[in-house]
PDB file of C-alpha atoms in Angstrom:
ATOM      1  CA  SER A   1      -9.831 -24.334  -4.526  1.00  0.00           C
ATOM      2  CA  GLN A   2      -8.863 -27.271  -2.366  1.00  0.00           C
ATOM      3  CA  GLN A   3      -7.119 -29.858  -4.454  1.00  0.00           C
ATOM      4  CA  GLY A   4      -6.697 -32.649  -1.939  1.00  0.00           C
ATOM      5  CA  GLU A   5      -9.390 -34.368   0.068  1.00  0.00           C
ATOM      6  CA  GLU A   6      -8.563 -36.749   2.883  1.00  0.00           C
ATOM      7  CA  ASP A   7     -10.595 -39.757   3.855  1.00  0.00           C
ATOM      8  CA  PRO A   8     -11.757 -40.643   6.441  1.00  0.00           C
ATOM      9  CA  GLN A   9     -12.445 -37.362   8.218  1.00  0.00           C
ATOM     10  CA  ALA A  10     -11.852 -39.053  11.557  1.00  0.00           C
ATOM     11  CA  LEU A  11     -10.237 -42.306  12.604  1.00  0.00           C
ATOM     12  CA  SER A  12     -10.050 -43.910  16.049  1.00  0.00           C
ATOM     13  CA  ILE A  13      -7.773 -46.877  16.727  1.00  0.00           C
ATOM     14  CA  GLN A  14      -5.935 -48.524  19.587  1.00  0.00           C
ATOM     15  CA  GLU A  15      -2.235 -48.397  20.196  1.00  0.00           C
ATOM     16  CA  GLY A  16      -0.355 -50.958  18.170  1.00  0.00           C
ATOM     17  CA  GLU A  17      -2.846 -50.975  15.321  1.00  0.00           C
ATOM     18  CA  ASN A  18      -2.121 -49.566  11.893  1.00  0.00           C
ATOM     19  CA  ALA A  19      -3.763 -46.378  10.664  1.00  0.00           C
ATOM     20  CA  THR A  20      -4.464 -45.741   7.007  1.00  0.00           C
ATOM     21  CA  MET A  21      -5.689 -42.478   5.602  1.00  0.00           C
ATOM     22  CA  ASN A  22      -6.269 -41.548   2.011  1.00  0.00           C
ATOM     23  CA  CYS A  23      -5.985 -38.451  -0.112  1.00  0.00           C
ATOM     24  CA  SER A  24      -7.573 -37.802  -3.473  1.00  0.00           C
ATOM     25  CA  TYR A  25      -6.792 -34.890  -5.745  1.00  0.00           C
ATOM     26  CA  LYS A  26      -8.162 -33.477  -8.959  1.00  0.00           C
ATOM     27  CA  THR A  27      -5.437 -32.294 -11.311  1.00  0.00           C
ATOM     28  CA  SER A  28      -1.920 -33.309 -12.252  1.00  0.00           C
ATOM     29  CA  ILE A  29       0.688 -32.743  -9.587  1.00  0.00           C
ATOM     30  CA  ASN A  30       4.447 -32.540  -9.255  1.00  0.00           C
ATOM     31  CA  ASN A  31       4.712 -33.693  -5.664  1.00  0.00           C
ATOM     32  CA  LEU A  32       2.394 -34.754  -2.884  1.00  0.00           C
ATOM     33  CA  GLN A  33       3.257 -34.064   0.721  1.00  0.00           C
ATOM     34  CA  TRP A  34       1.873 -35.234   4.035  1.00  0.00           C
ATOM     35  CA  TYR A  35       1.845 -33.108   7.175  1.00  0.00           C
ATOM     36  CA  ARG A  36       0.889 -33.665  10.798  1.00  0.00           C
ATOM     37  CA  GLN A  37      -0.706 -31.106  13.082  1.00  0.00           C
ATOM     38  CA  ASN A  38      -1.007 -31.474  16.814  1.00  0.00           C
ATOM     39  CA  SER A  39      -3.993 -29.635  18.209  1.00  0.00           C
ATOM     40  CA  GLY A  40      -3.802 -25.935  17.331  1.00  0.00           C
ATOM     41  CA  ARG A  41      -0.099 -26.037  16.504  1.00  0.00           C
ATOM     42  CA  GLY A  42       1.834 -25.470  13.312  1.00  0.00           C
ATOM     43  CA  LEU A  43       2.000 -28.225  10.732  1.00  0.00           C
ATOM     44  CA  VAL A  44       5.018 -30.476  10.585  1.00  0.00           C
ATOM     45  CA  HIS A  45       6.230 -32.026   7.355  1.00  0.00           C
ATOM     46  CA  LEU A  46       6.231 -35.825   7.343  1.00  0.00           C
ATOM     47  CA  ILE A  47       7.069 -37.033   3.866  1.00  0.00           C
ATOM     48  CA  LEU A  48       7.156 -35.944   0.233  1.00  0.00           C
ATOM     49  CA  ILE A  49       6.517 -38.240  -2.703  1.00  0.00           C
ATOM     50  CA  ARG A  50       7.197 -37.190  -6.274  1.00  0.00           C
ATOM     51  CA  SER A  51       4.810 -37.866  -9.121  1.00  0.00           C
ATOM     52  CA  ASN A  52       7.165 -40.450 -10.623  1.00  0.00           C
ATOM     53  CA  GLU A  53       7.411 -42.397  -7.366  1.00  0.00           C
ATOM     54  CA  ARG A  54       4.944 -45.052  -6.276  1.00  0.00           C
ATOM     55  CA  GLU A  55       5.945 -45.723  -2.701  1.00  0.00           C
ATOM     56  CA  LYS A  56       8.068 -44.151  -0.035  1.00  0.00           C
ATOM     57  CA  HIS A  57       8.971 -45.086   3.529  1.00  0.00           C
ATOM     58  CA  SER A  58      10.090 -43.075   6.518  1.00  0.00           C
ATOM     59  CA  GLY A  59      10.299 -44.907   9.824  1.00  0.00           C
ATOM     60  CA  ARG A  60       6.792 -46.138  10.643  1.00  0.00           C
ATOM     61  CA  LEU A  61       5.303 -44.172   7.761  1.00  0.00           C
ATOM     62  CA  ARG A  62       4.556 -45.579   4.348  1.00  0.00           C
ATOM     63  CA  VAL A  63       3.157 -43.433   1.579  1.00  0.00           C
ATOM     64  CA  THR A  64       1.862 -44.653  -1.750  1.00  0.00           C
ATOM     65  CA  LEU A  65       0.922 -42.627  -4.793  1.00  0.00           C
ATOM     66  CA  ASP A  66      -1.282 -43.710  -7.680  1.00  0.00           C
ATOM     67  CA  THR A  67      -1.273 -40.960 -10.278  1.00  0.00           C
ATOM     68  CA  SER A  68      -3.709 -42.854 -12.529  1.00  0.00           C
ATOM     69  CA  LYS A  69      -6.296 -42.731  -9.750  1.00  0.00           C
ATOM     70  CA  LYS A  70      -5.109 -39.362  -8.455  1.00  0.00           C
ATOM     71  CA  SER A  71      -4.831 -40.704  -4.952  1.00  0.00           C
ATOM     72  CA  SER A  72      -2.334 -41.273  -2.173  1.00  0.00           C
ATOM     73  CA  SER A  73      -2.400 -43.137   1.088  1.00  0.00           C
ATOM     74  CA  LEU A  74      -0.513 -42.694   4.343  1.00  0.00           C
ATOM     75  CA  LEU A  75      -0.002 -45.751   6.517  1.00  0.00           C
ATOM     76  CA  ILE A  76       1.202 -45.405  10.087  1.00  0.00           C
ATOM     77  CA  THR A  77       2.254 -48.772  11.438  1.00  0.00           C
ATOM     78  CA  ALA A  78       2.235 -49.809  15.102  1.00  0.00           C
ATOM     79  CA  SER A  79       0.544 -46.586  16.137  1.00  0.00           C
ATOM     80  CA  ARG A  80       1.249 -44.869  19.430  1.00  0.00           C
ATOM     81  CA  ALA A  81      -0.757 -42.432  21.533  1.00  0.00           C
ATOM     82  CA  ALA A  82       1.693 -39.735  20.424  1.00  0.00           C
ATOM     83  CA  ASP A  83       0.491 -40.211  16.834  1.00  0.00           C
ATOM     84  CA  THR A  84      -2.821 -38.610  17.832  1.00  0.00           C
ATOM     85  CA  ALA A  85      -3.046 -35.594  15.536  1.00  0.00           C
ATOM     86  CA  SER A  86      -4.588 -34.329  12.323  1.00  0.00           C
ATOM     87  CA  TYR A  87      -2.975 -35.381   9.069  1.00  0.00           C
ATOM     88  CA  PHE A  88      -3.108 -33.369   5.873  1.00  0.00           C
ATOM     89  CA  CYS A  89      -2.072 -34.022   2.331  1.00  0.00           C
ATOM     90  CA  ALA A  90      -0.848 -31.137   0.199  1.00  0.00           C
ATOM     91  CA  THR A  91      -0.428 -30.898  -3.536  1.00  0.00           C
ATOM     92  CA  ASP A  92       1.180 -28.310  -5.765  1.00  0.00           C
ATOM     93  CA  MET A  93      -0.397 -27.401  -9.054  1.00  0.00           C
ATOM     94  CA  ASN A  94       1.366 -28.738 -12.110  1.00  0.00           C
ATOM     95  CA  SER A  95       1.196 -25.669 -14.311  1.00  0.00           C
ATOM     96  CA  ASN A  96       3.430 -22.836 -15.398  1.00  0.00           C
ATOM     97  CA  SER A  97       1.456 -20.308 -13.390  1.00  0.00           C
ATOM     98  CA  GLY A  98       0.669 -22.459 -10.402  1.00  0.00           C
ATOM     99  CA  TYR A  99       2.839 -21.735  -7.407  1.00  0.00           C
ATOM    100  CA  ALA A 100       0.144 -22.395  -4.858  1.00  0.00           C
ATOM    101  CA  LEU A 101       0.083 -25.290  -2.446  1.00  0.00           C
ATOM    102  CA  ASN A 102      -3.300 -26.807  -1.708  1.00  0.00           C
ATOM    103  CA  PHE A 103      -4.135 -28.632   1.484  1.00  0.00           C
ATOM    104  CA  GLY A 104      -7.005 -30.976   2.111  1.00  0.00           C
ATOM    105  CA  LYS A 105      -9.317 -30.748   5.102  1.00  0.00           C
ATOM    106  CA  GLY A 106      -7.434 -33.379   7.037  1.00  0.00           C
ATOM    107  CA  THR A 107      -7.975 -36.669   8.827  1.00  0.00           C
ATOM    108  CA  SER A 108      -8.239 -36.501  12.595  1.00  0.00           C
ATOM    109  CA  LEU A 109      -6.535 -39.543  14.126  1.00  0.00           C
ATOM    110  CA  LEU A 110      -7.117 -40.627  17.716  1.00  0.00           C
ATOM    111  CA  VAL A 111      -4.927 -43.378  19.130  1.00  0.00           C
ATOM    112  CA  THR A 112      -6.091 -44.702  22.473  1.00  0.00           C
ATOM    113  CA  PRO A 113      -3.880 -46.652  24.898  1.00  0.00           C
TER     114      PRO A 113
ATOM    115  CA  GLU B   1      17.698 -22.803  15.337  1.00  0.00           C
ATOM    116  CA  ALA B   2      15.891 -22.843  11.992  1.00  0.00           C
ATOM    117  CA  GLN B   3      12.417 -21.508  12.522  1.00  0.00           C
ATOM    118  CA  VAL B   4       9.456 -19.463  11.387  1.00  0.00           C
ATOM    119  CA  THR B   5       8.187 -16.993  13.951  1.00  0.00           C
ATOM    120  CA  GLN B   6       4.860 -15.218  14.069  1.00  0.00           C
ATOM    121  CA  ASN B   7       3.672 -12.365  16.210  1.00  0.00           C
ATOM    122  CA  PRO B   8       1.398 -11.940  17.961  1.00  0.00           C
ATOM    123  CA  ARG B   9       0.366 -15.480  18.865  1.00  0.00           C
ATOM    124  CA  TYR B  10      -3.041 -14.357  20.093  1.00  0.00           C
ATOM    125  CA  LEU B  11      -4.967 -11.232  19.212  1.00  0.00           C
ATOM    126  CA  ILE B  12      -8.458 -10.004  20.000  1.00  0.00           C
ATOM    127  CA  THR B  13      -9.470  -6.887  18.137  1.00  0.00           C
ATOM    128  CA  VAL B  14     -12.524  -4.992  16.986  1.00  0.00           C
ATOM    129  CA  THR B  15     -14.057  -4.634  13.560  1.00  0.00           C
ATOM    130  CA  GLY B  16     -12.302  -2.091  11.378  1.00  0.00           C
ATOM    131  CA  LYS B  17      -9.122  -1.653  13.404  1.00  0.00           C
ATOM    132  CA  LYS B  18      -6.138  -2.234  11.124  1.00  0.00           C
ATOM    133  CA  LEU B  19      -3.704  -4.888  12.242  1.00  0.00           C
ATOM    134  CA  THR B  20      -0.537  -6.574  11.074  1.00  0.00           C
ATOM    135  CA  VAL B  21       0.623 -10.089  11.836  1.00  0.00           C
ATOM    136  CA  THR B  22       4.351 -10.450  11.360  1.00  0.00           C
ATOM    137  CA  CYS B  23       6.143 -13.490   9.996  1.00  0.00           C
ATOM    138  CA  SER B  24       9.876 -14.001   9.887  1.00  0.00           C
ATOM    139  CA  GLN B  25      12.087 -16.922   8.858  1.00  0.00           C
ATOM    140  CA  ASN B  26      15.806 -17.396   9.392  1.00  0.00           C
ATOM    141  CA  MET B  27      16.453 -20.058   6.747  1.00  0.00           C
ATOM    142  CA  ASN B  28      17.003 -17.801   3.740  1.00  0.00           C
ATOM    143  CA  HIS B  29      13.929 -19.310   2.117  1.00  0.00           C
ATOM    144  CA  GLU B  30      12.598 -17.802  -1.079  1.00  0.00           C
ATOM    145  CA  TYR B  31       8.972 -18.984  -0.824  1.00  0.00           C
ATOM    146  CA  MET B  32       6.684 -17.748   1.923  1.00  0.00           C
ATOM    147  CA  SER B  33       2.937 -18.038   2.304  1.00  0.00           C
ATOM    148  CA  TRP B  34       0.007 -17.366   4.595  1.00  0.00           C
ATOM    149  CA  TYR B  35      -2.830 -19.756   5.407  1.00  0.00           C
ATOM    150  CA  ARG B  36      -5.948 -19.563   7.460  1.00  0.00           C
ATOM    151  CA  GLN B  37      -7.424 -22.592   9.151  1.00  0.00           C
ATOM    152  CA  ASP B  38     -11.089 -22.853   9.987  1.00  0.00           C
ATOM    153  CA  PRO B  39     -13.052 -25.809  11.400  1.00  0.00           C
ATOM    154  CA  GLY B  40     -14.309 -28.058   8.625  1.00  0.00           C
ATOM    155  CA  LEU B  41     -12.467 -26.107   5.935  1.00  0.00           C
ATOM    156  CA  GLY B  42      -8.879 -27.161   6.489  1.00  0.00           C
ATOM    157  CA  LEU B  43      -6.048 -24.845   5.480  1.00  0.00           C
ATOM    158  CA  ARG B  44      -6.639 -22.333   2.754  1.00  0.00           C
ATOM    159  CA  GLN B  45      -3.873 -20.295   1.213  1.00  0.00           C
ATOM    160  CA  ILE B  46      -4.300 -16.531   1.422  1.00  0.00           C
ATOM    161  CA  TYR B  47      -1.209 -15.163  -0.320  1.00  0.00           C
ATOM    162  CA  TYR B  48       2.182 -16.451  -1.288  1.00  0.00           C
ATOM    163  CA  SER B  49       5.474 -14.944  -2.335  1.00  0.00           C
ATOM    164  CA  MET B  50       8.062 -16.524  -4.590  1.00  0.00           C
ATOM    165  CA  ASN B  51      10.726 -13.969  -3.658  1.00  0.00           C
ATOM    166  CA  VAL B  52      11.302 -10.355  -2.646  1.00  0.00           C
ATOM    167  CA  GLU B  53       8.736  -8.047  -4.242  1.00  0.00           C
ATOM    168  CA  VAL B  54       6.929 -11.011  -5.846  1.00  0.00           C
ATOM    169  CA  THR B  55       3.569 -11.838  -4.316  1.00  0.00           C
ATOM    170  CA  ASP B  56       0.416 -13.484  -5.601  1.00  0.00           C
ATOM    171  CA  LYS B  57      -3.054 -14.362  -4.455  1.00  0.00           C
ATOM    172  CA  GLY B  58      -3.986 -17.737  -3.085  1.00  0.00           C
ATOM    173  CA  ASP B  59      -7.478 -19.124  -2.693  1.00  0.00           C
ATOM    174  CA  VAL B  60      -8.877 -16.592  -0.210  1.00  0.00           C
ATOM    175  CA  PRO B  61      -7.102 -13.218  -0.598  1.00  0.00           C
ATOM    176  CA  GLU B  62     -10.096 -10.919  -0.070  1.00  0.00           C
ATOM    177  CA  GLY B  63      -9.627  -8.594   2.904  1.00  0.00           C
ATOM    178  CA  TYR B  64      -5.881  -9.215   3.207  1.00  0.00           C
ATOM    179  CA  LYS B  65      -2.719  -7.571   1.984  1.00  0.00           C
ATOM    180  CA  VAL B  66       0.886  -8.694   2.109  1.00  0.00           C
ATOM    181  CA  SER B  67       4.279  -7.277   1.315  1.00  0.00           C
ATOM    182  CA  ARG B  68       7.710  -8.801   0.785  1.00  0.00           C
ATOM    183  CA  LYS B  69      10.297  -6.079   1.068  1.00  0.00           C
ATOM    184  CA  GLU B  70      12.910  -8.327   2.637  1.00  0.00           C
ATOM    185  CA  LYS B  71      13.543 -11.990   2.090  1.00  0.00           C
ATOM    186  CA  ARG B  72      13.047 -12.974   5.718  1.00  0.00           C
ATOM    187  CA  ASN B  73       9.794 -11.105   6.441  1.00  0.00           C
ATOM    188  CA  PHE B  74       6.293 -11.550   5.074  1.00  0.00           C
ATOM    189  CA  PRO B  75       3.721  -9.578   7.093  1.00  0.00           C
ATOM    190  CA  LEU B  76      -0.012 -10.127   6.728  1.00  0.00           C
ATOM    191  CA  ILE B  77      -2.075  -6.959   6.871  1.00  0.00           C
ATOM    192  CA  LEU B  78      -5.768  -6.705   7.609  1.00  0.00           C
ATOM    193  CA  GLU B  79      -6.740  -3.150   6.702  1.00  0.00           C
ATOM    194  CA  SER B  80     -10.281  -3.376   8.062  1.00  0.00           C
ATOM    195  CA  PRO B  81     -10.808  -6.656   9.895  1.00  0.00           C
ATOM    196  CA  SER B  82     -14.257  -8.190  10.023  1.00  0.00           C
ATOM    197  CA  PRO B  83     -15.671 -10.996  12.201  1.00  0.00           C
ATOM    198  CA  ASN B  84     -15.443 -13.478   9.306  1.00  0.00           C
ATOM    199  CA  GLN B  85     -11.662 -13.110   9.502  1.00  0.00           C
ATOM    200  CA  THR B  86     -11.671 -14.682  12.935  1.00  0.00           C
ATOM    201  CA  SER B  87      -9.426 -17.667  12.356  1.00  0.00           C
ATOM    202  CA  LEU B  88      -6.148 -19.424  13.069  1.00  0.00           C
ATOM    203  CA  TYR B  89      -3.431 -18.073  10.789  1.00  0.00           C
ATOM    204  CA  PHE B  90      -0.216 -19.805   9.790  1.00  0.00           C
ATOM    205  CA  CYS B  91       2.824 -18.501   8.006  1.00  0.00           C
ATOM    206  CA  ALA B  92       5.041 -20.974   6.183  1.00  0.00           C
ATOM    207  CA  SER B  93       8.262 -20.894   4.215  1.00  0.00           C
ATOM    208  CA  SER B  94      10.247 -23.203   1.987  1.00  0.00           C
ATOM    209  CA  PHE B  95      13.498 -23.170   0.068  1.00  0.00           C
ATOM    210  CA  SER B  96      12.161 -22.465  -3.393  1.00  0.00           C
ATOM    211  CA  GLY B  97       8.456 -23.109  -3.746  1.00  0.00           C
ATOM    212  CA  PRO B  98       5.402 -25.260  -3.059  1.00  0.00           C
ATOM    213  CA  ARG B  99       7.182 -28.393  -4.291  1.00  0.00           C
ATOM    214  CA  ASN B 100       9.489 -28.318  -1.280  1.00  0.00           C
ATOM    215  CA  GLU B 101       8.960 -29.113   2.362  1.00  0.00           C
ATOM    216  CA  GLN B 102       7.104 -26.273   4.063  1.00  0.00           C
ATOM    217  CA  TYR B 103       8.159 -24.997   7.482  1.00  0.00           C
ATOM    218  CA  PHE B 104       5.257 -23.628   9.483  1.00  0.00           C
ATOM    219  CA  GLY B 105       5.116 -21.006  12.179  1.00  0.00           C
ATOM    220  CA  PRO B 106       3.301 -21.678  15.467  1.00  0.00           C
ATOM    221  CA  GLY B 107       0.135 -19.887  14.403  1.00  0.00           C
ATOM    222  CA  THR B 108      -1.722 -16.711  15.323  1.00  0.00           C
ATOM    223  CA  ARG B 109      -5.197 -17.018  16.735  1.00  0.00           C
ATOM    224  CA  LEU B 110      -7.168 -13.935  15.739  1.00  0.00           C
ATOM    225  CA  THR B 111     -10.576 -12.976  17.062  1.00  0.00           C
ATOM    226  CA  VAL B 112     -12.420 -10.025  15.527  1.00  0.00           C
ATOM    227  CA  THR B 113     -15.431  -8.825  17.492  1.00  0.00           C
TER     228      THR B 113
END
């Protein structure tokens, strides 16, 4: 079952603007990760945030995590055309038997010059 | 160079003809997994392996088999492919499990006619 769900499904912005995408999940997690996928290619890891962290930064990326609301957001500041891609959140199950990693359906981001 | 490789990258086959998609990583990772990606459905985990000779089902294991005889290799076997297995397949690996950064292969686009 897919644990994470991204919102919006698609987002179109202009270069220089900020892009925010959200992820909601259903059960307790250990970590939440964000990945980027350029069209048809393998996913690339962007950032990992642990369940006891609330915010994390990496370059132009800012991730927040609200475990009480079971949600996370990814902010890309000062977007560039090269940021055009699909973005996925991934969560691991917080249970003794859960070694699976669940991905959401993704947010498709288009950044136009 | 640290990487996950998959072969073949593209494959067109016919219903019922057994095939194997190979996956190999050179990072001495313990955790390896297979995903399929379909439009509107995101990535769904097929099988994963915590270590040599330890495999388990993901969300969509029906019609697939895997084996983990060596740490570096994790082949995906379709004993009798059907058209509903037409998809984009990704292999991924990580140091010790789903809580770590996943490294993805470039993908295998499979068409079953």
